[in-house]
Every structure is written in C-alpha cells, then in structure tokens.
Short mmCIF file of C-alpha atoms in Angstrom, two decimals:
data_model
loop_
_atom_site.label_atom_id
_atom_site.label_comp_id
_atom_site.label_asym_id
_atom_site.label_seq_id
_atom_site.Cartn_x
_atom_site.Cartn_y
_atom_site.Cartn_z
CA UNK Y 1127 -22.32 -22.94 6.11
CA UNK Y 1128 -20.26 -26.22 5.73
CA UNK Y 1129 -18.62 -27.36 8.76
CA UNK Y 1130 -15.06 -26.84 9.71
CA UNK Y 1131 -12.94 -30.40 9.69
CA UNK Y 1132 -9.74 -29.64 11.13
CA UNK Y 1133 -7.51 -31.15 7.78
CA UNK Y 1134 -3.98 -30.65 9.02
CA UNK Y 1135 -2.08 -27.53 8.29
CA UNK Y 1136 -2.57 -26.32 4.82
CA UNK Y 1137 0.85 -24.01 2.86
CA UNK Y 1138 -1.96 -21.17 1.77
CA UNK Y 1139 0.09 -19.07 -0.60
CA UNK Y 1140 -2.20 -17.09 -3.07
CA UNK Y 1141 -2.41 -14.05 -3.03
CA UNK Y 1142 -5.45 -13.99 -5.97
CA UNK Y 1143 -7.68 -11.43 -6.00
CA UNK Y 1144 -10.45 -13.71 -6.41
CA UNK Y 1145 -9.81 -15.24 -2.78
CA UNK Y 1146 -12.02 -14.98 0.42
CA UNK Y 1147 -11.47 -12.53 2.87
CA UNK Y 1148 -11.53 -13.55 6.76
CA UNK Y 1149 -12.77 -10.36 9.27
CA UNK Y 1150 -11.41 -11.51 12.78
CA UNK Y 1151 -13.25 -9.46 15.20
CA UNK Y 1152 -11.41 -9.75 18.05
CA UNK Y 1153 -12.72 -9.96 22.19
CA UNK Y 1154 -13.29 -12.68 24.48
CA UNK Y 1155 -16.06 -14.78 25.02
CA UNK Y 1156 -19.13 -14.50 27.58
CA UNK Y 1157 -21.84 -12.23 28.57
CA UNK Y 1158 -19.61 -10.98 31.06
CA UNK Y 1159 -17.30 -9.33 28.60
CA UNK Y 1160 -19.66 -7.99 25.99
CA UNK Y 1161 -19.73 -4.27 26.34
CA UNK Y 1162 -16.00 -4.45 27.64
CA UNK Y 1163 -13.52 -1.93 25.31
CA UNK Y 1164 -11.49 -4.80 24.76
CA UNK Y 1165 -14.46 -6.58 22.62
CA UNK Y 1166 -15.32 -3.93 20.35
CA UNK Y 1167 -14.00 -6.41 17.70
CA UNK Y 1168 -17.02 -8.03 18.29
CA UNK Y 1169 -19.33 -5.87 18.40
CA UNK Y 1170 -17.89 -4.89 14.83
CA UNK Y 1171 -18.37 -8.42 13.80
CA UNK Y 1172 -21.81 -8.68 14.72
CA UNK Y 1173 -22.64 -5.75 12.57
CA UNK Y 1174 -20.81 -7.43 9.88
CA UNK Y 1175 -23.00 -10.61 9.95
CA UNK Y 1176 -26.22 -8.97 10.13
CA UNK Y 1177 -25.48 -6.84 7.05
CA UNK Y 1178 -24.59 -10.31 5.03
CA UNK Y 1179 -27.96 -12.12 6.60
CA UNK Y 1180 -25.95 -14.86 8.40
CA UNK Y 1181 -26.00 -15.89 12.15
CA UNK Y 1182 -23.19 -16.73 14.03
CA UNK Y 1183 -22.59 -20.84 14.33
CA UNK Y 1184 -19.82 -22.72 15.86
CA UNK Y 1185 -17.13 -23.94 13.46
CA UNK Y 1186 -17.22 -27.05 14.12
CA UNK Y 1187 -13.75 -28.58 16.02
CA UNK Y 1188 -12.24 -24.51 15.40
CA UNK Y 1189 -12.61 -22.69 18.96
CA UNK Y 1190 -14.64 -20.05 17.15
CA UNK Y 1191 -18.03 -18.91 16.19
CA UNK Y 1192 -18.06 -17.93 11.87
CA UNK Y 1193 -20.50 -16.47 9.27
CA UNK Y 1194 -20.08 -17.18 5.79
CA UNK Y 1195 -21.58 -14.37 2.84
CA UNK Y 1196 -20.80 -11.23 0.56
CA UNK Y 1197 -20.43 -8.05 0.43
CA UNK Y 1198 -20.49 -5.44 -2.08
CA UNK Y 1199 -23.10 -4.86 -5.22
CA UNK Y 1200 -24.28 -8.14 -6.78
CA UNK Y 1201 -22.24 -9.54 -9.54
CA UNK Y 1202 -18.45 -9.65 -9.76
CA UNK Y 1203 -17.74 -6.94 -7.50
CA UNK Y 1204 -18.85 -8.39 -4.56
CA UNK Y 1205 -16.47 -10.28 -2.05
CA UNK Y 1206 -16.45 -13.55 -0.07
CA UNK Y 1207 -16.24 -12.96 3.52
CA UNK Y 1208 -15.33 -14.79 6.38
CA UNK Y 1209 -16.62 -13.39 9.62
CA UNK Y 1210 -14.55 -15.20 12.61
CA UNK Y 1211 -15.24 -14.49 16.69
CA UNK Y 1212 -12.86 -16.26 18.09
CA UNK Y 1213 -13.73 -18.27 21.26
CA UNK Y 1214 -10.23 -18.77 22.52
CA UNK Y 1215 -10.36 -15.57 24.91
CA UNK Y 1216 -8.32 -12.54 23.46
CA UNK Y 1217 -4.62 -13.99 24.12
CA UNK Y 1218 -4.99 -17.31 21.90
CA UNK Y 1219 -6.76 -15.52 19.16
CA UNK Y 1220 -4.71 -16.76 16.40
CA UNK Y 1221 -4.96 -20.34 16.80
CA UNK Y 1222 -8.32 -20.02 15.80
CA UNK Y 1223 -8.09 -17.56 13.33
CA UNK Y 1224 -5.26 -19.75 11.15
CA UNK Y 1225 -6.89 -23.01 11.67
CA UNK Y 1226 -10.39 -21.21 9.48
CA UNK Y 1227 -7.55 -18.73 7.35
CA UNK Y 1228 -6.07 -22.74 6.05
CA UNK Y 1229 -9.56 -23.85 5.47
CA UNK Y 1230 -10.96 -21.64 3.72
CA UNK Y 1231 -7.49 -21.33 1.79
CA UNK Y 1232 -7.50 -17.29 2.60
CA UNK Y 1233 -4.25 -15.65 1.62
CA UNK Y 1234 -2.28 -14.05 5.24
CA UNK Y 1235 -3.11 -10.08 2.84
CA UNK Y 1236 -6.72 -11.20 2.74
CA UNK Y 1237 -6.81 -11.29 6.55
CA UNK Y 1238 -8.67 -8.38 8.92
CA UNK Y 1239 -7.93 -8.22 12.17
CA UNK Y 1240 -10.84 -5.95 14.19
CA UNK Y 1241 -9.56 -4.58 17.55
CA UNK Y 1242 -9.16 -1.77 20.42
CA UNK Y 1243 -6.96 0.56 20.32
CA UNK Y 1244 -5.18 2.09 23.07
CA UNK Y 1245 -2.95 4.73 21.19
CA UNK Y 1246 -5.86 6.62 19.39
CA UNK Y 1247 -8.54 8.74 20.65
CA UNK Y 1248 -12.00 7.09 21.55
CA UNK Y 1249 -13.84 6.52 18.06
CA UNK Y 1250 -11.08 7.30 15.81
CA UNK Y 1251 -10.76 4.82 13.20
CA UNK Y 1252 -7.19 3.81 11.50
CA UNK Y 1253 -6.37 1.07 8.89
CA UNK Y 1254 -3.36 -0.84 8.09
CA UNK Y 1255 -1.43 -3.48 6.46
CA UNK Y 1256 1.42 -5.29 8.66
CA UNK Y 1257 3.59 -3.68 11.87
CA UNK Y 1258 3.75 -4.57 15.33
CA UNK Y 1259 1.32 -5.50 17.93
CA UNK Y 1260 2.41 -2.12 20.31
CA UNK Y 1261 1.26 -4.79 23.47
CA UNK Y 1262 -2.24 -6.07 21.92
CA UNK Y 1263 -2.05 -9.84 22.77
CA UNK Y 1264 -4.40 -10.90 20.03
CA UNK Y 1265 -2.53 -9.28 17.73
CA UNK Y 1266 0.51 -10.92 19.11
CA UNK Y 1267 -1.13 -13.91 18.82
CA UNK Y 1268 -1.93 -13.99 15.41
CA UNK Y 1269 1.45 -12.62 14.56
CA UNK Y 1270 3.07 -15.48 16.21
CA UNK Y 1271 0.61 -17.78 14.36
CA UNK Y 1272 0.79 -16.90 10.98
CA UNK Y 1273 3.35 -13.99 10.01
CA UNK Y 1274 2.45 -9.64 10.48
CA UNK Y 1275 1.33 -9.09 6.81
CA UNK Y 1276 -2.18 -8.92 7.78
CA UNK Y 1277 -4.64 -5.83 7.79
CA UNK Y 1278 -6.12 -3.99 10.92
CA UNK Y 1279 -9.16 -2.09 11.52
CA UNK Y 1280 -7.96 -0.23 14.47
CA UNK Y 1281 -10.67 1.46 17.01
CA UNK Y 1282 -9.14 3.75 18.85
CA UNK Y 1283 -10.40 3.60 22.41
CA UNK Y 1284 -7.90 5.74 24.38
CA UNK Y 1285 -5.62 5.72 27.48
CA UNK Y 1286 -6.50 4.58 30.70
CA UNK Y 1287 -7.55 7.72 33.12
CA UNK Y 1288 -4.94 8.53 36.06
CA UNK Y 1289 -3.04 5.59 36.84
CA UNK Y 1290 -5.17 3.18 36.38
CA UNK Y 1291 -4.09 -0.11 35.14
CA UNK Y 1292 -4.46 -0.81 31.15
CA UNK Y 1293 -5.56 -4.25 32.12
CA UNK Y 1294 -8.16 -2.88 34.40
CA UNK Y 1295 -9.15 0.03 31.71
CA UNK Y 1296 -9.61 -2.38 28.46
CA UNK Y 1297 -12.02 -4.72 30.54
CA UNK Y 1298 -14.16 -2.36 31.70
CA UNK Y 1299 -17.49 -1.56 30.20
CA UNK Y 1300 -17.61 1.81 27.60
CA UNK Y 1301 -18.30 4.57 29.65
CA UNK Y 1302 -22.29 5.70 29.62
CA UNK Y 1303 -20.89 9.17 27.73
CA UNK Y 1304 -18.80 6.72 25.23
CA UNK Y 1305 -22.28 4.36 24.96
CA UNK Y 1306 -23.72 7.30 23.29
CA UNK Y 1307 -21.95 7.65 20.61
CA UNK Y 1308 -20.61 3.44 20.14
CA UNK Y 1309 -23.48 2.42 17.65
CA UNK Y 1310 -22.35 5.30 15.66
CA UNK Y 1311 -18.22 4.52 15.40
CA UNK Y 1312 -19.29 0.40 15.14
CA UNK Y 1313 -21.38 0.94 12.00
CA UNK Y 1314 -18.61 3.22 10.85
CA UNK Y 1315 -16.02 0.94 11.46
CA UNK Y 1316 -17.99 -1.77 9.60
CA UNK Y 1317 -18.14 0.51 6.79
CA UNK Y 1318 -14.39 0.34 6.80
CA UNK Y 1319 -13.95 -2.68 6.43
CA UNK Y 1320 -16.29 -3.37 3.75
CA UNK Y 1321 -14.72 -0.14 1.95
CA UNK Y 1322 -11.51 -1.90 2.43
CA UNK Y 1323 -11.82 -5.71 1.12
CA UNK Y 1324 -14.30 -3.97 -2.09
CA UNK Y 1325 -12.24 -1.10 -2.36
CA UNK Y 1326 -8.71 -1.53 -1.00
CA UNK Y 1327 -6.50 -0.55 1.38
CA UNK Y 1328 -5.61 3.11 -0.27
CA UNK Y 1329 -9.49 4.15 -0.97
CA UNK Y 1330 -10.53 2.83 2.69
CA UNK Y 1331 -7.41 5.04 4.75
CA UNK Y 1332 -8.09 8.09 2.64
CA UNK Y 1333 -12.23 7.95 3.47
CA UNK Y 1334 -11.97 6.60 6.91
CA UNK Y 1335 -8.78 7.38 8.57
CA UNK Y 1336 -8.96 10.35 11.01
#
C-alpha cells in the first residue's frame, strides 16, 4: 500500500467510471467499542479486507487505518477499492474519510459510507445515494466535510427498548440473541456493497433491500 502524504486539499471532480471506490466503515476506535451497535461499520469493513487479502495499516499522517485491493471477477470488471476505518471516533469521521477520498482522487458518487441504523429493524439492510443524516453524527460529519451525494449501506439495528437513551442503546454490545445471527447480516451486508460498486446502485437495492 503506498503511504498517505497529506498533499493539501485536492478539487476531485470526476465522476469516471474507471475511478476507485472508498468503503468507509464507520465506528470508533478501541477494544472497548468493538462489538458495540454503533461499530457495525467495522465489522463490515473487516469482512471487506479479508475478502480482498489485505490487512488493515495506518495511513500514514490520515487518522485512519486503510486496505487497498479489488473486487469483482478478474479482468475489467473488477473494481478498485478503498477500505477506510476511520480512527477519529464516530463524530469526526469525515475528516478522515476526505483527506484519503482527495488522495486517492475518488469522486464524492464513488464514496460508501457503512453504518447503524436506528430507523430499520435489526439486520435489515437498505442502500442509498444522498439524503440526510436523520441524527447519525458520522454521517453528519462527512456531510459537512465533503457534500451528501455519497452512498450508504445502511444496517438497520433498531430502536432503543423502553426509554432508554439512544446514546446509551448504540454503545452497547449486540444483544447475545442479535450475536446469533450478526456474522450472518455482516457477510450479507458485505455482499451489498460489493453488488453495489460492480453492479450499481439499482441491481444492489432490488437484491438486497428488505
């Protein structure tokens, strides 16, 4: 992987086909997080590296952890990726994310965003280009950092029980009932989002959304 050198800010305008994608999986940082609902971004990123053979390394000056391959059948059809963790913690996700989306020149349309989802049933997966952030600050932050015309893989993870707090809900570990079943919805999120940079956006809602 060649090392991130923070250049400046780069005007990245293309939209060619032919450019890299960059899969944010979104969470925050340390052991102590991991198997929180707010980091199954991460967990979907993981997946994502292992399937392209790379490990994790830091990116250089970039407060993030990347994995450069491909994905898709050899030959033309296959697709750069970018594979980004952010190490910012959750709220200053898009720093990171646009200083590796201006080096490796990858249009804002080429961008995934991997993240929890409060508004959707536990497992249910649903993709998107653009719209608001409906209170997800690393969505916000991203938004604020480089414009809303990005695509998310949205994992739905539910409400919050009774009254307790969303804050205290989306740190919490998945439940042991929900650990049953997460390997399963991870590795068919990942699928989504490989469907979606080989296939497109259309082809990827129709097979995945539920």
């Amino acid at each position: 992987m060649r090392e991130y050198v923070d250049e400046g800010e780069t005007d990245v305008t293309t939209d060619d086909a032919a450019a890299p994608w960059l899969i944010a999986g979104l969470g925050n940082p340390g052991p102590e997080y991991a198997m929180n609902r707010h980091n199954v971004g991460f967990m979907v990123a993981d997946l994502l590296a292992e399937r392209v053979g790379g490990r994790f390394k830091r990116a250089g000056k970039a407060q993030a952890q990347v994995v450069e391959g491909r994905i898709g059948p050899p030959g033309p059809a296959s697709r750069r990726v970018i594979v980004v963790k952010p190490m910012s913690f959750m709220n200053l996700s898009g720093g990171p994310v646009n200083a590796l989306r201006e080096f490796y020149k990858v249009p804002v349309a080429h961008v995934v965003a991997v993240h929890d989802e409060l508004d959707i049933d536990y497992g249910t997966l649903r993709l998107k280009l653009g719209g608001g952030d409906n209170g997800h600050n690393g969505l916000k932050s991203m938004t604020k950092a480089f414009g809303r015309e990005y695509h998310r893989a949205r994992f739905g993870i539910g409400r919050p029980p009774g009254r307790m707090q969303v804050a205290d809900y989306v740190l919490r570990d998945f439940s042991s009932a929900e650990r049953k079943e997460l390997d399963y919805f991870v590795d068919r999120a990942a699928d989504a989002v490989e469907c979606l940079v080989i296939e497109g956006l259309e082809r990827a809602q129709g097979t995945y959304n539920s």
